[in-house]
């Protein structure tokens, strides 16, 4: 029985890799919709592979499936709550849905894990700006610029927030 379970586990891993390869082929051609079934299969057969869920979430987001993207990024975070990219990606989807308080919380979590990404700080600042927390927004834009003085988005936002 143990040998059968091990064989099935190995088969699942191989199937996940095959589907991921097929998805990559479609993605390289910009065929996002055609890649989705393969990414879903890869995530199913390789449930412990965070990168499969991460890529599935990204493609779901790009194809307009915000709910599916949120579910994928939440699956990543359920497995690894310290995944800065997962928090960032979830924040981006929430921001696109005008859920600024929730997005700001996710950007904050991402910044606590990986505090040297100017884009995280800039996007967090935009959320705070939308929430009318102007002093906090300015502080985030300044932090983004301290990380990357050439960040034109943060420069523009800082000069615009007043």
Short mmCIF file of N, CA and C in Angstrom, two decimals:
data_model
loop_
_atom_site.label_atom_id
_atom_site.label_comp_id
_atom_site.label_asym_id
_atom_site.label_seq_id
_atom_site.Cartn_x
_atom_site.Cartn_y
_atom_site.Cartn_z
N UNK A 1 0.82 -1.19 0.00
CA UNK A 1 0.00 0.00 0.00
C UNK A 1 0.88 1.26 0.00
N UNK A 2 1.92 1.26 0.80
CA UNK A 2 2.82 2.41 0.86
C UNK A 2 3.51 2.63 -0.48
N UNK A 3 3.90 1.55 -1.16
CA UNK A 3 4.55 1.67 -2.47
C UNK A 3 3.60 2.27 -3.49
N UNK A 4 2.34 1.87 -3.44
CA UNK A 4 1.34 2.41 -4.37
C UNK A 4 1.16 3.91 -4.12
N UNK A 5 1.06 4.30 -2.86
CA UNK A 5 0.92 5.72 -2.52
C UNK A 5 2.12 6.52 -2.99
N UNK A 6 3.31 5.95 -2.82
CA UNK A 6 4.51 6.64 -3.26
C UNK A 6 4.51 6.78 -4.79
N UNK A 7 4.12 5.73 -5.50
CA UNK A 7 4.06 5.77 -6.96
C UNK A 7 3.06 6.81 -7.43
N UNK A 8 1.92 6.87 -6.78
CA UNK A 8 0.91 7.87 -7.14
C UNK A 8 1.42 9.27 -6.89
N UNK A 9 2.14 9.46 -5.81
CA UNK A 9 2.73 10.77 -5.51
C UNK A 9 3.72 11.19 -6.57
N UNK A 10 4.57 10.24 -6.98
CA UNK A 10 5.55 10.53 -8.03
C UNK A 10 4.86 10.82 -9.35
N UNK A 11 3.81 10.07 -9.66
CA UNK A 11 3.04 10.30 -10.88
C UNK A 11 2.41 11.70 -10.86
N UNK A 12 1.85 12.08 -9.70
CA UNK A 12 1.26 13.41 -9.57
C UNK A 12 2.28 14.50 -9.82
N UNK A 13 3.48 14.34 -9.30
CA UNK A 13 4.54 15.33 -9.50
C UNK A 13 4.92 15.43 -10.98
N UNK A 14 5.02 14.28 -11.63
CA UNK A 14 5.35 14.29 -13.06
C UNK A 14 4.24 14.92 -13.89
N UNK A 15 3.00 14.61 -13.54
CA UNK A 15 1.87 15.22 -14.26
C UNK A 15 1.85 16.73 -14.06
N UNK A 16 2.15 17.18 -12.85
CA UNK A 16 2.21 18.62 -12.58
C UNK A 16 3.27 19.27 -13.47
N UNK A 17 4.43 18.66 -13.58
CA UNK A 17 5.50 19.21 -14.42
C UNK A 17 5.11 19.24 -15.89
N UNK A 18 4.45 18.19 -16.36
CA UNK A 18 4.01 18.13 -17.76
C UNK A 18 3.01 19.26 -18.04
N UNK A 19 2.05 19.43 -17.15
CA UNK A 19 1.05 20.49 -17.35
C UNK A 19 1.68 21.87 -17.24
N UNK A 20 2.65 22.01 -16.35
CA UNK A 20 3.32 23.31 -16.23
C UNK A 20 4.09 23.62 -17.51
N UNK A 21 4.72 22.62 -18.10
CA UNK A 21 5.45 22.82 -19.36
C UNK A 21 4.49 23.22 -20.47
N UNK A 22 3.33 22.55 -20.53
CA UNK A 22 2.32 22.89 -21.55
C UNK A 22 1.83 24.32 -21.34
N UNK A 23 1.60 24.69 -20.09
CA UNK A 23 1.15 26.06 -19.79
C UNK A 23 2.20 27.07 -20.22
N UNK A 24 3.46 26.79 -19.94
CA UNK A 24 4.55 27.70 -20.33
C UNK A 24 4.59 27.89 -21.84
N UNK A 25 4.33 26.81 -22.58
CA UNK A 25 4.32 26.91 -24.04
C UNK A 25 3.22 27.86 -24.50
N UNK A 26 2.04 27.73 -23.93
CA UNK A 26 0.95 28.65 -24.29
C UNK A 26 1.25 30.07 -23.84
N UNK A 27 1.79 30.22 -22.65
CA UNK A 27 2.09 31.56 -22.14
C UNK A 27 3.14 32.26 -23.00
N UNK A 28 4.10 31.51 -23.50
CA UNK A 28 5.15 32.11 -24.33
C UNK A 28 4.57 32.69 -25.62
N UNK A 29 3.39 32.23 -25.99
CA UNK A 29 2.72 32.72 -27.20
C UNK A 29 1.62 33.73 -26.85
N UNK A 30 1.48 34.07 -25.58
CA UNK A 30 0.46 35.00 -25.15
C UNK A 30 -0.94 34.40 -25.12
N UNK A 31 -1.03 33.08 -25.11
CA UNK A 31 -2.32 32.39 -25.11
C UNK A 31 -2.72 32.05 -23.68
N UNK A 32 -3.13 33.07 -22.94
CA UNK A 32 -3.41 32.91 -21.51
C UNK A 32 -4.58 31.97 -21.25
N UNK A 33 -5.65 32.12 -21.99
CA UNK A 33 -6.83 31.28 -21.79
C UNK A 33 -6.49 29.80 -21.98
N UNK A 34 -5.67 29.50 -22.98
CA UNK A 34 -5.31 28.10 -23.25
C UNK A 34 -4.36 27.55 -22.19
N UNK A 35 -3.65 28.42 -21.52
CA UNK A 35 -2.74 27.96 -20.48
C UNK A 35 -3.48 27.61 -19.18
N UNK A 36 -4.65 28.20 -18.97
CA UNK A 36 -5.35 28.03 -17.70
C UNK A 36 -5.63 26.58 -17.30
N UNK A 37 -6.19 25.73 -18.20
CA UNK A 37 -6.45 24.36 -17.75
C UNK A 37 -5.18 23.62 -17.33
N UNK A 38 -4.08 23.95 -17.99
CA UNK A 38 -2.82 23.29 -17.64
C UNK A 38 -2.28 23.81 -16.30
N UNK A 39 -2.42 25.12 -16.06
CA UNK A 39 -1.99 25.66 -14.77
C UNK A 39 -2.86 25.12 -13.63
N UNK A 40 -4.15 24.98 -13.90
CA UNK A 40 -5.04 24.42 -12.88
C UNK A 40 -4.66 22.96 -12.58
N UNK A 41 -4.34 22.21 -13.63
CA UNK A 41 -3.92 20.81 -13.43
C UNK A 41 -2.59 20.75 -12.68
N UNK A 42 -1.66 21.62 -13.03
CA UNK A 42 -0.36 21.64 -12.34
C UNK A 42 -0.56 21.93 -10.86
N UNK A 43 -1.43 22.90 -10.55
CA UNK A 43 -1.69 23.25 -9.16
C UNK A 43 -2.39 22.11 -8.43
N UNK A 44 -3.22 21.35 -9.13
CA UNK A 44 -3.93 20.22 -8.52
C UNK A 44 -2.98 19.06 -8.26
N UNK A 45 -2.16 18.73 -9.26
CA UNK A 45 -1.26 17.59 -9.11
C UNK A 45 -0.04 17.92 -8.26
N UNK A 46 0.30 19.19 -8.15
CA UNK A 46 1.44 19.61 -7.33
C UNK A 46 1.00 20.61 -6.28
N UNK A 47 0.11 20.21 -5.37
CA UNK A 47 -0.46 21.17 -4.42
C UNK A 47 0.56 21.84 -3.51
N UNK A 48 1.71 21.24 -3.32
CA UNK A 48 2.72 21.84 -2.47
C UNK A 48 3.62 22.83 -3.19
N UNK A 49 3.45 22.95 -4.49
CA UNK A 49 4.29 23.84 -5.30
C UNK A 49 3.66 25.23 -5.35
N UNK A 50 4.16 26.12 -4.53
CA UNK A 50 3.61 27.47 -4.44
C UNK A 50 3.70 28.19 -5.78
N UNK A 51 4.76 27.96 -6.52
CA UNK A 51 4.92 28.68 -7.79
C UNK A 51 3.81 28.34 -8.78
N UNK A 52 3.24 27.14 -8.71
CA UNK A 52 2.13 26.79 -9.59
C UNK A 52 0.91 27.64 -9.25
N UNK A 53 0.59 27.75 -7.96
CA UNK A 53 -0.54 28.58 -7.54
C UNK A 53 -0.29 30.05 -7.85
N UNK A 54 0.94 30.49 -7.68
CA UNK A 54 1.28 31.89 -7.94
C UNK A 54 1.06 32.21 -9.42
N UNK A 55 1.55 31.35 -10.28
CA UNK A 55 1.38 31.58 -11.71
C UNK A 55 -0.09 31.47 -12.11
N UNK A 56 -0.80 30.52 -11.54
CA UNK A 56 -2.23 30.37 -11.81
C UNK A 56 -2.97 31.65 -11.41
N UNK A 57 -2.66 32.19 -10.26
CA UNK A 57 -3.28 33.44 -9.81
C UNK A 57 -3.00 34.59 -10.76
N UNK A 58 -1.77 34.68 -11.21
CA UNK A 58 -1.40 35.76 -12.12
C UNK A 58 -2.16 35.65 -13.43
N UNK A 59 -2.23 34.46 -13.98
CA UNK A 59 -2.93 34.28 -15.25
C UNK A 59 -4.44 34.48 -15.07
N UNK A 60 -4.98 34.03 -13.97
CA UNK A 60 -6.40 34.29 -13.70
C UNK A 60 -6.65 35.79 -13.65
N UNK A 61 -5.78 36.53 -13.00
CA UNK A 61 -5.90 37.98 -12.93
C UNK A 61 -5.84 38.61 -14.33
N UNK A 62 -4.88 38.16 -15.12
CA UNK A 62 -4.72 38.70 -16.47
C UNK A 62 -5.89 38.39 -17.38
N UNK A 63 -6.60 37.30 -17.09
CA UNK A 63 -7.75 36.93 -17.92
C UNK A 63 -9.07 37.45 -17.34
N UNK A 64 -8.98 38.27 -16.30
CA UNK A 64 -10.17 38.91 -15.75
C UNK A 64 -10.90 38.13 -14.68
N UNK A 65 -10.31 37.06 -14.20
CA UNK A 65 -10.94 36.26 -13.15
C UNK A 65 -10.38 36.68 -11.80
N UNK A 66 -10.85 37.81 -11.29
CA UNK A 66 -10.34 38.33 -10.02
C UNK A 66 -10.61 37.39 -8.86
N UNK A 67 -11.80 36.79 -8.82
CA UNK A 67 -12.12 35.88 -7.72
C UNK A 67 -11.18 34.68 -7.73
N UNK A 68 -10.95 34.11 -8.92
CA UNK A 68 -10.03 33.00 -9.03
C UNK A 68 -8.62 33.39 -8.64
N UNK A 69 -8.20 34.60 -9.04
CA UNK A 69 -6.87 35.09 -8.68
C UNK A 69 -6.75 35.23 -7.16
N UNK A 70 -7.77 35.81 -6.54
CA UNK A 70 -7.75 35.97 -5.08
C UNK A 70 -7.66 34.60 -4.41
N UNK A 71 -8.43 33.63 -4.91
CA UNK A 71 -8.37 32.29 -4.34
C UNK A 71 -6.98 31.67 -4.47
N UNK A 72 -6.35 31.86 -5.64
CA UNK A 72 -5.00 31.32 -5.84
C UNK A 72 -3.98 31.97 -4.90
N UNK A 73 -4.03 33.30 -4.79
CA UNK A 73 -3.07 33.98 -3.93
C UNK A 73 -3.33 33.65 -2.46
N UNK A 74 -4.60 33.49 -2.09
CA UNK A 74 -4.91 33.05 -0.72
C UNK A 74 -4.38 31.65 -0.45
N UNK A 75 -4.42 30.78 -1.47
CA UNK A 75 -3.86 29.43 -1.31
C UNK A 75 -2.35 29.50 -1.09
N UNK A 76 -1.68 30.40 -1.81
CA UNK A 76 -0.24 30.59 -1.59
C UNK A 76 0.01 31.02 -0.16
N UNK A 77 -0.77 32.01 0.30
CA UNK A 77 -0.55 32.57 1.63
C UNK A 77 -0.95 31.60 2.74
N UNK A 78 -1.90 30.71 2.46
CA UNK A 78 -2.26 29.68 3.44
C UNK A 78 -1.11 28.71 3.64
N UNK A 79 -0.34 28.49 2.58
CA UNK A 79 0.81 27.61 2.65
C UNK A 79 2.03 28.34 3.21
N UNK A 80 2.20 29.61 2.82
CA UNK A 80 3.37 30.39 3.21
C UNK A 80 2.96 31.83 3.48
N UNK A 81 2.59 32.12 4.71
CA UNK A 81 2.13 33.47 5.06
C UNK A 81 3.25 34.50 5.00
N UNK A 82 4.47 34.05 4.84
CA UNK A 82 5.61 34.94 4.73
C UNK A 82 6.04 35.18 3.29
N UNK A 83 5.13 34.97 2.34
CA UNK A 83 5.44 35.13 0.93
C UNK A 83 5.11 36.56 0.49
N UNK A 84 6.12 37.39 0.40
CA UNK A 84 5.92 38.81 0.06
C UNK A 84 5.26 38.98 -1.31
N UNK A 85 5.65 38.16 -2.26
CA UNK A 85 5.07 38.26 -3.60
C UNK A 85 3.58 37.89 -3.59
N UNK A 86 3.22 36.90 -2.78
CA UNK A 86 1.82 36.53 -2.65
C UNK A 86 0.99 37.68 -2.10
N UNK A 87 1.50 38.34 -1.04
CA UNK A 87 0.80 39.49 -0.48
C UNK A 87 0.70 40.62 -1.49
N UNK A 88 1.79 40.86 -2.22
CA UNK A 88 1.79 41.93 -3.23
C UNK A 88 0.76 41.63 -4.32
N UNK A 89 0.76 40.41 -4.84
CA UNK A 89 -0.17 40.06 -5.91
C UNK A 89 -1.62 40.14 -5.44
N UNK A 90 -1.89 39.67 -4.24
CA UNK A 90 -3.24 39.77 -3.69
C UNK A 90 -3.64 41.24 -3.57
N UNK A 91 -2.72 42.07 -3.11
CA UNK A 91 -2.99 43.51 -2.98
C UNK A 91 -3.33 44.13 -4.33
N UNK A 92 -2.62 43.74 -5.36
CA UNK A 92 -2.87 44.31 -6.68
C UNK A 92 -4.29 43.99 -7.17
N UNK A 93 -4.74 42.76 -6.94
CA UNK A 93 -6.10 42.39 -7.34
C UNK A 93 -7.12 43.18 -6.54
N UNK A 94 -6.91 43.26 -5.23
CA UNK A 94 -7.84 44.00 -4.37
C UNK A 94 -7.86 45.48 -4.74
N UNK A 95 -6.71 46.04 -5.05
CA UNK A 95 -6.63 47.44 -5.47
C UNK A 95 -7.48 47.65 -6.73
N UNK A 96 -7.36 46.74 -7.68
CA UNK A 96 -8.13 46.83 -8.91
C UNK A 96 -9.63 46.76 -8.68
N UNK A 97 -10.03 46.20 -7.56
CA UNK A 97 -11.44 46.13 -7.19
C UNK A 97 -11.85 47.28 -6.26
N UNK A 98 -10.97 48.27 -6.15
CA UNK A 98 -11.21 49.44 -5.30
C UNK A 98 -11.39 49.08 -3.82
N UNK A 99 -10.80 47.99 -3.40
CA UNK A 99 -10.81 47.60 -1.99
C UNK A 99 -9.51 48.11 -1.36
N UNK A 100 -9.45 49.42 -1.19
CA UNK A 100 -8.19 50.07 -0.83
C UNK A 100 -7.71 49.72 0.57
N UNK A 101 -8.61 49.59 1.54
CA UNK A 101 -8.17 49.24 2.90
C UNK A 101 -7.57 47.84 2.92
N UNK A 102 -8.23 46.90 2.25
CA UNK A 102 -7.73 45.53 2.20
C UNK A 102 -6.41 45.46 1.42
N UNK A 103 -6.34 46.21 0.32
CA UNK A 103 -5.11 46.23 -0.48
C UNK A 103 -3.96 46.83 0.32
N UNK A 104 -4.24 47.90 1.05
CA UNK A 104 -3.20 48.53 1.85
C UNK A 104 -2.66 47.57 2.89
N UNK A 105 -3.56 46.81 3.50
CA UNK A 105 -3.12 45.82 4.49
C UNK A 105 -2.19 44.78 3.86
N UNK A 106 -2.53 44.34 2.66
CA UNK A 106 -1.69 43.36 1.97
C UNK A 106 -0.35 43.96 1.56
N UNK A 107 -0.36 45.20 1.06
CA UNK A 107 0.91 45.86 0.73
C UNK A 107 1.76 46.04 1.99
N UNK A 108 1.12 46.36 3.11
CA UNK A 108 1.85 46.50 4.38
C UNK A 108 2.51 45.19 4.76
N UNK A 109 1.76 44.10 4.65
CA UNK A 109 2.33 42.79 4.99
C UNK A 109 3.51 42.46 4.07
N UNK A 110 3.36 42.78 2.79
CA UNK A 110 4.45 42.53 1.85
C UNK A 110 5.68 43.36 2.24
N UNK A 111 5.44 44.62 2.60
CA UNK A 111 6.57 45.50 2.96
C UNK A 111 7.24 45.05 4.25
N UNK A 112 6.50 44.42 5.14
CA UNK A 112 7.10 43.92 6.38
C UNK A 112 8.02 42.73 6.12
N UNK A 113 7.72 42.00 5.06
CA UNK A 113 8.52 40.82 4.71
C UNK A 113 9.70 41.22 3.83
N UNK A 114 9.41 42.05 2.82
CA UNK A 114 10.43 42.48 1.85
C UNK A 114 10.34 44.00 1.77
N UNK A 115 11.00 44.69 2.66
CA UNK A 115 10.87 46.14 2.77
C UNK A 115 11.67 46.96 1.79
N UNK A 116 12.35 46.31 0.85
CA UNK A 116 13.22 47.05 -0.06
C UNK A 116 12.68 47.12 -1.48
N UNK A 117 11.38 47.01 -1.64
CA UNK A 117 10.76 47.10 -2.96
C UNK A 117 10.00 48.42 -3.05
N UNK A 118 10.51 49.35 -3.85
CA UNK A 118 9.89 50.68 -3.93
C UNK A 118 8.46 50.60 -4.46
N UNK A 119 8.18 49.64 -5.32
CA UNK A 119 6.83 49.52 -5.87
C UNK A 119 5.81 49.18 -4.79
N UNK A 120 6.19 48.34 -3.84
CA UNK A 120 5.30 48.01 -2.74
C UNK A 120 4.97 49.27 -1.95
N UNK A 121 6.00 50.05 -1.63
CA UNK A 121 5.79 51.27 -0.85
C UNK A 121 4.97 52.29 -1.62
N UNK A 122 5.25 52.44 -2.91
CA UNK A 122 4.48 53.39 -3.71
C UNK A 122 3.01 52.97 -3.77
N UNK A 123 2.75 51.70 -4.04
CA UNK A 123 1.37 51.23 -4.14
C UNK A 123 0.64 51.33 -2.80
N UNK A 124 1.35 51.05 -1.73
CA UNK A 124 0.75 51.22 -0.40
C UNK A 124 0.38 52.69 -0.20
N UNK A 125 1.28 53.58 -0.62
CA UNK A 125 1.00 55.02 -0.52
C UNK A 125 -0.24 55.42 -1.30
N UNK A 126 -0.42 54.85 -2.49
CA UNK A 126 -1.61 55.18 -3.28
C UNK A 126 -2.88 54.72 -2.55
N UNK A 127 -2.83 53.54 -1.95
CA UNK A 127 -3.99 53.07 -1.17
C UNK A 127 -4.30 54.05 -0.04
N UNK A 128 -3.27 54.45 0.67
CA UNK A 128 -3.46 55.38 1.79
C UNK A 128 -4.00 56.71 1.29
N UNK A 129 -3.55 57.15 0.15
CA UNK A 129 -4.03 58.39 -0.47
C UNK A 129 -5.53 58.25 -0.75
N UNK A 130 -5.91 57.11 -1.33
CA UNK A 130 -7.32 56.86 -1.65
C UNK A 130 -8.16 56.81 -0.37
N UNK A 131 -7.55 56.40 0.74
CA UNK A 131 -8.24 56.34 2.03
C UNK A 131 -8.17 57.68 2.77
N UNK A 132 -7.62 58.69 2.11
CA UNK A 132 -7.49 60.04 2.65
C UNK A 132 -6.58 60.10 3.89
N UNK A 133 -5.61 59.21 3.92
CA UNK A 133 -4.59 59.21 4.98
C UNK A 133 -3.31 59.80 4.38
N UNK A 134 -3.36 61.12 4.16
CA UNK A 134 -2.34 61.79 3.36
C UNK A 134 -0.95 61.77 3.99
N UNK A 135 -0.84 61.96 5.28
CA UNK A 135 0.48 61.95 5.93
C UNK A 135 1.12 60.57 5.78
N UNK A 136 0.32 59.52 5.97
CA UNK A 136 0.84 58.16 5.81
C UNK A 136 1.22 57.89 4.35
N UNK A 137 0.42 58.41 3.42
CA UNK A 137 0.72 58.24 1.99
C UNK A 137 2.05 58.90 1.66
N UNK A 138 2.24 60.14 2.13
CA UNK A 138 3.51 60.84 1.88
C UNK A 138 4.69 60.04 2.41
N UNK A 139 4.54 59.50 3.60
CA UNK A 139 5.63 58.72 4.21
C UNK A 139 5.96 57.51 3.34
N UNK A 140 4.95 56.87 2.78
CA UNK A 140 5.20 55.71 1.90
C UNK A 140 5.90 56.14 0.61
N UNK A 141 5.46 57.24 0.02
CA UNK A 141 6.11 57.71 -1.21
C UNK A 141 7.57 58.08 -0.94
N UNK A 142 7.82 58.71 0.21
CA UNK A 142 9.20 59.05 0.58
C UNK A 142 10.03 57.78 0.80
N UNK A 143 9.42 56.79 1.41
CA UNK A 143 10.14 55.52 1.62
C UNK A 143 10.47 54.88 0.27
N UNK A 144 9.52 54.91 -0.66
CA UNK A 144 9.77 54.36 -2.00
C UNK A 144 10.94 55.08 -2.65
N UNK A 145 10.98 56.39 -2.51
CA UNK A 145 12.05 57.18 -3.12
C UNK A 145 13.39 56.98 -2.40
N UNK A 146 13.36 56.67 -1.12
CA UNK A 146 14.62 56.38 -0.43
C UNK A 146 15.21 55.06 -0.92
N UNK A 147 14.34 54.15 -1.36
CA UNK A 147 14.79 52.87 -1.90
C UNK A 147 15.25 53.04 -3.34
N UNK A 148 14.46 53.79 -4.12
CA UNK A 148 14.77 54.01 -5.54
C UNK A 148 14.48 55.46 -5.89
N UNK A 149 15.49 56.32 -5.83
CA UNK A 149 15.29 57.74 -6.11
C UNK A 149 14.81 58.03 -7.54
N UNK A 150 14.90 57.04 -8.43
CA UNK A 150 14.47 57.25 -9.81
C UNK A 150 13.04 56.75 -10.07
N UNK A 151 12.35 56.33 -9.02
CA UNK A 151 10.98 55.83 -9.16
C UNK A 151 10.06 56.99 -9.54
N UNK A 152 9.74 57.07 -10.83
CA UNK A 152 8.96 58.21 -11.33
C UNK A 152 7.52 58.19 -10.81
N UNK A 153 6.97 57.01 -10.58
CA UNK A 153 5.62 56.95 -10.03
C UNK A 153 5.58 57.55 -8.63
N UNK A 154 6.53 57.16 -7.80
CA UNK A 154 6.58 57.69 -6.44
C UNK A 154 6.87 59.19 -6.45
N UNK A 155 7.73 59.65 -7.36
CA UNK A 155 8.00 61.08 -7.49
C UNK A 155 6.72 61.84 -7.82
N UNK A 156 6.00 61.34 -8.83
CA UNK A 156 4.76 61.98 -9.25
C UNK A 156 3.74 61.99 -8.12
N UNK A 157 3.59 60.82 -7.47
CA UNK A 157 2.59 60.72 -6.40
C UNK A 157 2.91 61.63 -5.23
N UNK A 158 4.18 61.71 -4.86
CA UNK A 158 4.57 62.57 -3.76
C UNK A 158 4.27 64.03 -4.08
N UNK A 159 4.57 64.43 -5.32
CA UNK A 159 4.31 65.83 -5.70
C UNK A 159 2.81 66.10 -5.84
N UNK A 160 2.03 65.09 -6.10
CA UNK A 160 0.59 65.27 -6.32
C UNK A 160 -0.23 65.19 -5.04
N UNK A 161 0.25 64.48 -4.05
CA UNK A 161 -0.55 64.28 -2.84
C UNK A 161 -0.71 65.56 -2.04
N UNK A 162 0.14 66.51 -2.28
CA UNK A 162 -0.01 67.82 -1.65
C UNK A 162 0.68 67.98 -0.33
#
